[in-house]
Amino acid sequence: MYSFSPKLKSTSIILLVVGLVLFGIGFFLNKGISTEKIEQMMEAVHASGHTAPTHSSEMVGPQDHAAHLEHATMQVHNQPLAAIHFVAVFFFGVSCCVLFFYSIQHAAHAGWPIIITRVMEAIASYIPYGGAILVILMILNITHNGHLFHWMDPALTDPENPHFDVILFEKKKFLNIPFYAVRTLIYVIGASFFAWKLKAQSKKVDETKSKVEYQMLYRWAVGYIAFFGFASAAWAWDWLMSIDPHWYSTMYIWYSMVSCLSSGIAVIILLSVYLKKNGFLPQFNDNHLHDLGVFLFATSMLWTYTWFAQFMLYWYANVPEEVNYFFGRFQHYSPTFLPMLIINFLLPLLVLVSSSIKRNYKVVTTMAVVVILGHILDYFNMVMPGTVGPYWNTPEVFLLILGAILFVAGLFMFTVLSALSKLKLIPTGNPFLHESEIYEYPF
């Protein structure tokens, strides 16, 4: 049985509190920015010659100074909500992807990962808490207390309004507030239900050691795979891609999901190695670490493929409203957009390509941390350009992002380790347990 140490518990609470304080400071600094200051910021951006739009709304409607200032004001005051939004979506996605990875192992009757079953169940325990944050953000947006989603403005679908947008008018059967709210609740409640049900069924298998109950675990795992397949695609449309509703990509749902999947495997590695090093999970060995390292490497390469395929096809086509998605990031987010390829692609490729290095605990855990940070940066690049535009390189944005990351990371750490302390670490009722205990990678 794992015991949640007071030191780690204190650390997670400190992260929560410090994150809230930093976010609060950033929030009040943001609210104190005057219209005159925003106008100066806007003029500075225009004077630099970097005028590529980061959002399709900049190319629709009036193009005079007043319209530009209104748009810049909206972007600046989006900073707090945008900062918490990308972090919240990322950690919720990581937890759901870990449950997806868990379900795949059960559906495939895989023997090797049974030792880390409880690790994955504990990580999935964050889903309802992360979902609650996203429901709060949804309520703020649909009540127009937040403005991350341009399409929620009713004026844009009114043919009599000067801001009328014909593309959004055609998309309003899907992009409308009631349907968006219902979909968000389906994602959160559905994922929370499966997290609860799979944990409960796994516990029942332990208690009864019944093959019938194990078969039910298999069926619920298949059910979650089906749910996740549809839900992860739809929440990528809703929470991420609809930030810029003119732009779309058929690769985007895979791209955003694989980013979370790679990070989820990295979290599994960190938690498993932590338990191993502290004597709670001695059955975990370098063979299990090797296989997790293989998945970390494979998902990093898959992420690179989806990123390049999406970028290359759009850049080659050279259609203005599509290329602007990337060109705006080149101009305004050059320190974060392309450099993330070094973290998310080049480093995993150079370090993890060797089979023997995947058995090295220090190297693999270091790469796990690198991958998590790299994909947090990836989600930053997905959300911030379309919500805050070029107005991101400021002290208040740094405080908001750091505060959001520390707060959500602290909540994630507290809920996962609390859940783990209530679980029996070894799933003794699982019929593949012995195979996992004696598992040895053959090469």
Coordinates of C-alpha atoms in Angstrom, one line a residue:
M1 CA 0.0 0.0 0.0
Y2 CA 1.3 3.4 -1.0
S3 CA 1.5 6.1 1.7
F4 CA 1.1 9.7 0.6
S5 CA 4.0 11.3 2.4
P6 CA 3.4 14.5 4.4
K7 CA 6.3 16.1 2.5
L8 CA 4.8 15.5 -0.9
K9 CA 1.3 16.5 0.3
S10 CA 2.8 19.8 1.6
T11 CA 4.6 20.3 -1.7
S12 CA 1.4 19.8 -3.7
I13 CA -0.5 22.2 -1.5
I14 CA 2.3 24.8 -1.7
L15 CA 2.1 24.5 -5.5
L16 CA -1.6 25.1 -5.4
V17 CA -1.3 28.1 -3.2
V18 CA 1.7 29.7 -4.9
G19 CA 0.0 29.1 -8.3
L20 CA -3.2 30.9 -7.1
V21 CA -1.2 33.8 -5.7
L22 CA 0.8 34.3 -8.9
F23 CA -2.3 33.9 -11.0
G24 CA -4.1 36.4 -8.8
I25 CA -1.2 39.0 -9.2
G26 CA -1.2 38.5 -12.9
F27 CA -5.0 38.8 -13.1
F28 CA -5.0 42.2 -11.3
L29 CA -2.1 43.5 -13.3
N30 CA -4.0 42.5 -16.5
K31 CA -7.2 44.2 -15.3
G32 CA -5.2 47.4 -14.5
I33 CA -4.0 47.8 -18.2
S34 CA -5.7 51.0 -19.5
T35 CA -7.0 51.6 -23.0
E36 CA -4.2 54.0 -23.6
K37 CA -1.6 51.4 -22.7
I38 CA -3.3 48.9 -25.0
E39 CA -3.2 51.4 -27.8
Q40 CA 0.5 51.9 -27.3
M41 CA 1.1 48.1 -27.3
M42 CA -0.9 47.9 -30.6
E43 CA 1.0 50.7 -32.2
A44 CA 4.3 49.1 -31.1
V45 CA 3.3 45.8 -32.8
H46 CA 2.3 47.6 -36.0
A47 CA 5.5 49.7 -36.0
S48 CA 7.6 46.5 -35.8
G49 CA 6.3 45.5 -39.3
H50 CA 4.9 42.2 -37.9
T51 CA 1.3 42.6 -39.0
A52 CA 0.3 39.0 -39.8
P53 CA -3.0 38.2 -38.2
T54 CA -3.1 35.4 -35.6
H55 CA -6.9 35.0 -35.9
S56 CA -9.3 35.0 -38.8
S57 CA -11.5 37.6 -37.1
E58 CA -8.9 40.2 -37.9
M59 CA -9.7 39.8 -41.6
V60 CA -13.5 40.1 -41.3
G61 CA -15.5 43.3 -40.6
P62 CA -14.3 46.9 -40.3
Q63 CA -10.6 47.5 -40.6
D64 CA -10.2 51.0 -39.2
H65 CA -8.3 52.1 -36.1
A66 CA -11.2 51.8 -33.8
A67 CA -11.9 48.2 -34.9
H68 CA -8.2 47.2 -34.5
L69 CA -8.1 48.8 -31.0
E70 CA -11.3 46.9 -30.0
H71 CA -9.7 43.6 -31.1
A72 CA -6.5 44.4 -29.3
T73 CA -8.4 45.2 -26.1
M74 CA -10.2 41.9 -26.3
Q75 CA -6.9 40.0 -26.9
V76 CA -5.2 41.7 -23.9
H77 CA -8.0 41.0 -21.5
N78 CA -8.2 37.4 -22.7
Q79 CA -4.8 36.7 -21.1
P80 CA -6.0 35.3 -17.7
L81 CA -8.6 33.0 -19.2
A82 CA -6.3 31.8 -22.0
A83 CA -3.6 31.0 -19.6
I84 CA -5.8 28.7 -17.4
H85 CA -7.6 27.3 -20.5
F86 CA -4.6 25.8 -22.2
V87 CA -3.2 24.3 -19.0
A88 CA -6.6 22.9 -17.9
V89 CA -7.3 21.3 -21.4
F90 CA -3.7 19.8 -21.4
F91 CA -3.9 18.1 -18.0
F92 CA -7.5 16.9 -18.6
G93 CA -6.3 15.4 -21.9
V94 CA -3.3 13.8 -20.3
S95 CA -5.5 12.0 -17.7
C96 CA -8.0 10.9 -20.4
C97 CA -5.1 9.6 -22.6
V98 CA -3.7 7.6 -19.7
L99 CA -7.1 6.0 -19.2
F100 CA -7.1 5.3 -23.0
F101 CA -3.7 3.7 -22.8
Y102 CA -4.9 1.6 -19.8
S103 CA -8.0 0.5 -21.7
I104 CA -5.9 -0.5 -24.7
Q105 CA -3.8 -2.8 -22.6
H106 CA -6.9 -4.5 -21.1
A107 CA -8.6 -4.8 -24.5
A108 CA -5.4 -6.3 -26.0
H109 CA -5.0 -8.7 -23.0
A110 CA -1.5 -7.3 -22.6
G111 CA 0.5 -8.9 -19.8
W112 CA 3.5 -6.6 -19.4
P113 CA 1.8 -3.5 -17.9
I114 CA -0.3 -5.1 -15.2
I115 CA 2.2 -4.1 -12.6
I116 CA 1.5 -0.4 -13.4
T117 CA -2.3 -0.8 -13.5
R118 CA -2.9 1.1 -10.3
V119 CA -0.5 3.9 -11.4
M120 CA -2.7 4.5 -14.5
E121 CA -5.9 4.3 -12.4
A122 CA -4.5 6.9 -10.0
I123 CA -3.7 9.3 -12.9
A124 CA -7.1 8.8 -14.3
S125 CA -8.6 9.9 -10.9
Y126 CA -7.8 13.5 -11.9
I127 CA -10.4 13.5 -14.7
P128 CA -13.4 14.8 -12.7
Y129 CA -11.4 17.5 -11.1
G130 CA -9.8 18.6 -14.3
G131 CA -13.3 18.4 -15.9
A132 CA -14.7 20.7 -13.2
I133 CA -12.2 23.4 -14.2
L134 CA -13.3 23.1 -17.8
V135 CA -17.0 23.3 -17.0
I136 CA -16.3 26.5 -15.0
L137 CA -14.4 27.9 -18.0
M138 CA -17.3 26.9 -20.3
I139 CA -19.8 28.7 -18.1
L140 CA -17.6 31.9 -18.1
N141 CA -17.4 31.8 -21.9
I142 CA -21.1 31.1 -22.7
T143 CA -22.1 33.8 -20.2
H144 CA -19.8 36.2 -22.1
N145 CA -17.6 36.8 -19.0
G146 CA -14.8 35.3 -21.1
H147 CA -14.1 35.8 -24.8
L148 CA -11.8 33.0 -25.9
F149 CA -14.3 31.8 -28.6
H150 CA -14.9 34.5 -31.2
W151 CA -17.9 32.5 -32.7
M152 CA -19.9 33.0 -29.5
D153 CA -20.6 36.6 -30.4
P154 CA -24.2 36.7 -31.7
A155 CA -23.5 39.7 -33.9
L156 CA -21.3 37.6 -36.1
T157 CA -24.2 35.5 -37.3
D158 CA -26.6 38.4 -37.8
P159 CA -26.8 39.3 -41.5
E160 CA -27.7 42.8 -40.7
N161 CA -24.7 43.4 -38.5
P162 CA -21.5 45.1 -40.0
H163 CA -19.5 42.3 -38.3
F164 CA -21.5 39.5 -40.0
D165 CA -19.3 36.5 -40.8
V166 CA -20.7 34.2 -43.5
I167 CA -18.4 31.3 -42.5
L168 CA -19.6 31.4 -38.9
F169 CA -23.2 31.7 -40.1
E170 CA -22.7 28.4 -42.1
K171 CA -21.1 26.7 -39.1
K172 CA -23.6 27.8 -36.4
K173 CA -25.5 24.4 -36.6
F174 CA -22.4 23.0 -34.8
L175 CA -20.9 26.1 -33.3
N176 CA -23.7 27.4 -31.1
I177 CA -23.7 28.0 -27.4
P178 CA -26.3 25.4 -26.2
F179 CA -24.8 22.6 -28.2
Y180 CA -21.3 23.6 -27.1
A181 CA -22.3 23.5 -23.4
V182 CA -24.0 20.1 -23.9
R183 CA -21.0 18.6 -25.6
T184 CA -18.6 19.9 -22.9
L185 CA -20.8 18.2 -20.2
I186 CA -20.8 15.0 -22.2
Y187 CA -17.0 14.9 -22.4
V188 CA -16.5 15.6 -18.7
I189 CA -19.3 13.5 -17.3
G190 CA -18.6 10.6 -19.7
A191 CA -14.9 10.5 -19.0
S192 CA -15.5 10.8 -15.3
F193 CA -18.0 8.0 -15.4
F194 CA -15.6 5.7 -17.2
A195 CA -12.7 6.6 -14.8
W196 CA -14.9 5.6 -11.9
K197 CA -16.4 2.5 -13.5
L198 CA -13.0 1.1 -14.7
K199 CA -11.5 1.6 -11.3
A200 CA -14.5 0.0 -9.5
Q201 CA -14.5 -3.0 -11.9
S202 CA -10.7 -3.4 -11.5
K203 CA -11.2 -3.5 -7.7
K204 CA -14.0 -6.0 -8.1
V205 CA -11.7 -8.3 -10.1
D206 CA -9.2 -8.1 -7.2
E207 CA -11.8 -9.0 -4.7
T208 CA -13.5 -11.9 -6.6
K209 CA -10.6 -13.1 -8.8
S210 CA -13.4 -14.0 -11.2
K211 CA -12.8 -14.5 -14.9
V212 CA -16.4 -13.2 -15.4
E213 CA -15.6 -9.9 -13.7
Y214 CA -12.3 -9.7 -15.7
Q215 CA -14.4 -10.1 -18.9
M216 CA -16.6 -7.2 -17.7
L217 CA -13.4 -5.1 -17.2
Y218 CA -12.4 -5.9 -20.8
R219 CA -15.9 -4.8 -22.0
W220 CA -15.8 -1.5 -20.1
A221 CA -12.3 -0.9 -21.5
V222 CA -13.5 -1.4 -25.0
G223 CA -16.4 1.0 -24.2
Y224 CA -14.1 3.7 -23.1
I225 CA -11.9 3.3 -26.2
A226 CA -15.0 3.9 -28.3
F227 CA -16.1 6.9 -26.2
F228 CA -12.6 8.4 -26.2
G229 CA -12.3 8.0 -29.9
F230 CA -15.3 10.3 -30.5
A231 CA -14.9 12.6 -27.5
S232 CA -11.2 13.4 -27.9
A233 CA -11.8 14.4 -31.5
A234 CA -14.8 16.5 -30.6
W235 CA -13.2 18.3 -27.6
A236 CA -10.2 19.1 -29.9
W237 CA -12.7 20.9 -32.2
D238 CA -14.5 22.6 -29.4
W239 CA -11.8 23.6 -26.9
L240 CA -8.9 24.2 -29.3
M241 CA -9.6 24.4 -33.0
S242 CA -12.8 26.5 -32.6
I243 CA -10.6 29.3 -31.1
D244 CA -10.1 30.3 -34.7
P245 CA -13.3 29.0 -36.4
H246 CA -12.3 29.9 -40.0
W247 CA -9.3 27.6 -39.8
Y248 CA -9.5 23.8 -39.7
S249 CA -7.3 20.8 -40.2
T250 CA -8.1 17.1 -40.6
M251 CA -4.9 16.2 -38.7
Y252 CA -5.7 18.5 -35.7
I253 CA -7.6 15.9 -33.7
W254 CA -4.7 13.4 -33.9
Y255 CA -2.1 16.1 -33.3
S256 CA -3.7 17.4 -30.1
M257 CA -4.5 13.9 -28.8
V258 CA -1.0 12.5 -29.4
S259 CA 0.5 15.4 -27.6
C260 CA -1.4 14.4 -24.5
L261 CA -0.8 10.7 -25.0
S262 CA 3.0 11.2 -25.1
S263 CA 2.8 13.4 -22.0
G264 CA 0.5 10.8 -20.3
I265 CA 3.1 8.0 -20.9
A266 CA 5.7 10.4 -19.5
V267 CA 3.6 10.9 -16.3
I268 CA 3.2 7.1 -16.0
I269 CA 7.0 6.7 -16.2
L270 CA 7.7 9.4 -13.5
L271 CA 5.1 7.9 -11.1
S272 CA 6.2 4.3 -11.7
V273 CA 9.9 5.1 -11.2
Y274 CA 9.1 7.2 -8.0
L275 CA 7.2 4.2 -6.5
K276 CA 10.1 1.9 -7.5
K277 CA 12.8 4.1 -6.0
N278 CA 10.9 4.5 -2.8
G279 CA 10.3 0.7 -2.3
F280 CA 6.5 0.7 -3.0
L281 CA 6.7 -1.1 -6.4
P282 CA 9.7 -3.4 -6.4
Q283 CA 8.2 -5.5 -9.1
F284 CA 8.6 -2.7 -11.6
N285 CA 11.9 -3.3 -13.4
D286 CA 14.0 -2.1 -16.4
N287 CA 12.0 -4.3 -18.8
H288 CA 8.8 -2.4 -17.9
L289 CA 10.7 0.9 -18.1
H290 CA 12.0 -0.2 -21.5
D291 CA 8.6 -0.7 -22.9
L292 CA 7.3 2.6 -21.5
G293 CA 10.4 4.2 -23.1
V294 CA 9.4 2.6 -26.4
F295 CA 5.9 4.1 -26.2
L296 CA 7.4 7.5 -25.2
F297 CA 9.7 7.4 -28.2
A298 CA 7.0 6.2 -30.6
T299 CA 4.4 8.8 -29.6
S300 CA 7.0 11.5 -29.9
M301 CA 7.7 10.5 -33.4
L302 CA 4.0 10.2 -34.1
W303 CA 3.4 13.7 -32.8
T304 CA 6.2 14.9 -35.1
Y305 CA 4.6 13.2 -38.1
T306 CA 1.2 14.8 -37.4
W307 CA 2.8 18.3 -36.8
F308 CA 4.8 18.1 -40.1
A309 CA 1.9 16.7 -42.1
Q310 CA -0.4 19.4 -40.9
F311 CA 2.1 22.2 -41.5
M312 CA 3.5 21.0 -44.8
L313 CA 0.2 20.5 -46.5
Y314 CA -1.2 23.9 -45.5
W315 CA 2.1 25.8 -46.2
Y316 CA 2.4 24.1 -49.6
A317 CA -1.2 25.0 -50.6
N318 CA -0.6 28.7 -49.7
V319 CA -4.2 29.5 -49.1
P320 CA -4.2 32.8 -47.2
E321 CA -6.7 32.1 -44.4
E322 CA -5.0 28.7 -43.8
V323 CA -1.4 29.9 -44.0
N324 CA -2.1 32.8 -41.6
Y325 CA -2.5 30.2 -38.8
F326 CA 1.2 29.4 -39.2
F327 CA 2.5 32.8 -40.4
G328 CA 1.1 34.6 -37.5
R329 CA 2.9 32.2 -35.2
F330 CA 6.2 32.6 -37.1
Q331 CA 6.0 36.4 -36.6
H332 CA 4.7 36.7 -33.1
Y333 CA 5.6 33.4 -31.5
S334 CA 9.0 32.7 -33.0
P335 CA 10.7 32.0 -29.6
T336 CA 8.2 29.2 -28.9
F337 CA 6.7 27.8 -32.1
L338 CA 9.5 26.2 -34.1
P339 CA 11.9 25.7 -31.1
M340 CA 9.4 23.3 -29.6
L341 CA 10.4 20.8 -32.3
I342 CA 13.8 20.6 -30.6
I343 CA 12.1 19.5 -27.3
N344 CA 9.4 17.3 -28.7
F345 CA 11.1 15.7 -31.6
L346 CA 14.9 16.1 -31.8
L347 CA 15.7 15.3 -28.2
P348 CA 13.5 12.2 -28.0
L349 CA 14.9 11.0 -31.3
L350 CA 18.6 11.5 -30.3
V351 CA 18.3 10.2 -26.8
L352 CA 15.6 7.4 -26.9
V353 CA 16.4 5.8 -30.2
S354 CA 18.8 3.3 -28.5
S355 CA 17.1 0.2 -27.0
S356 CA 19.7 0.0 -24.1
I357 CA 19.3 3.6 -23.1
K358 CA 15.6 3.0 -22.5
R359 CA 16.6 0.9 -19.4
N360 CA 18.4 3.8 -17.8
Y361 CA 16.2 5.2 -15.1
K362 CA 17.8 8.7 -15.0
V363 CA 17.8 9.2 -18.7
V364 CA 14.2 8.0 -19.3
T365 CA 12.8 10.0 -16.4
T366 CA 14.7 13.1 -17.5
M367 CA 13.3 12.7 -21.0
A368 CA 9.8 12.2 -19.5
V369 CA 10.1 15.6 -17.8
V370 CA 11.4 17.1 -21.1
V371 CA 8.4 15.7 -23.0
I372 CA 5.8 17.0 -20.5
L373 CA 7.3 20.5 -20.6
G374 CA 7.6 20.4 -24.4
H375 CA 3.9 19.5 -24.8
I376 CA 2.8 22.1 -22.3
L377 CA 4.6 24.5 -24.7
D378 CA 2.8 22.8 -27.6
Y379 CA -0.6 23.6 -26.0
F380 CA 0.6 27.1 -25.3
N381 CA 1.2 27.5 -29.1
M382 CA -2.3 26.0 -29.8
V383 CA -4.2 28.4 -27.6
M384 CA -2.4 31.7 -27.0
P385 CA -1.9 33.0 -30.6
G386 CA -5.6 32.8 -31.4
T387 CA -6.7 34.3 -28.0
V388 CA -4.2 36.9 -27.0
G389 CA -2.4 37.4 -30.4
P390 CA 0.9 39.3 -30.2
Y391 CA 0.3 40.6 -26.7
W392 CA 1.8 37.7 -24.8
N393 CA 5.4 38.7 -24.1
T394 CA 4.6 40.7 -20.9
P395 CA 5.2 40.2 -17.2
E396 CA 1.5 39.7 -16.4
V397 CA 1.3 36.9 -18.9
F398 CA 4.3 35.2 -17.5
L399 CA 2.8 35.4 -14.0
L400 CA -0.6 34.1 -15.3
I401 CA 1.0 31.1 -17.1
L402 CA 3.3 30.2 -14.3
G403 CA 0.5 30.5 -11.8
A404 CA -1.9 28.4 -13.9
I405 CA 0.7 25.7 -14.4
L406 CA 1.7 25.5 -10.7
F407 CA -2.0 25.5 -9.6
V408 CA -3.1 22.8 -12.0
A409 CA 0.1 20.7 -11.5
G410 CA -0.4 21.0 -7.7
L411 CA -4.0 19.9 -8.0
F412 CA -3.0 17.1 -10.3
M413 CA -0.3 15.9 -8.0
F414 CA -2.5 16.0 -4.9
T415 CA -5.5 14.1 -6.5
V416 CA -3.3 11.5 -8.2
L417 CA -1.2 10.7 -5.1
S418 CA -4.3 10.8 -2.8
A419 CA -6.0 8.3 -5.1
L420 CA -2.9 6.1 -5.3
S421 CA -2.8 5.9 -1.5
K422 CA -6.3 4.4 -1.5
L423 CA -5.5 1.7 -4.0
K424 CA -3.9 -1.7 -3.6
L425 CA -0.7 -1.3 -5.7
I426 CA -0.6 -4.9 -7.0
P427 CA -3.8 -6.1 -8.8
T428 CA -3.7 -9.6 -7.4
G429 CA -6.9 -10.6 -9.1
N430 CA -5.7 -9.9 -12.6
P431 CA -5.1 -13.2 -14.5
F432 CA -2.0 -11.7 -16.3
L433 CA -0.3 -10.6 -13.1
H434 CA 2.3 -13.4 -13.1
E435 CA 3.2 -12.7 -16.7
S436 CA 3.8 -9.0 -15.8
E437 CA 6.0 -10.0 -12.8
I438 CA 8.3 -12.3 -14.8
Y439 CA 8.1 -10.1 -17.9
E440 CA 11.5 -9.8 -19.7
Y441 CA 12.0 -7.9 -23.0
P442 CA 13.5 -10.5 -25.3
F443 CA 16.1 -8.3 -27.1

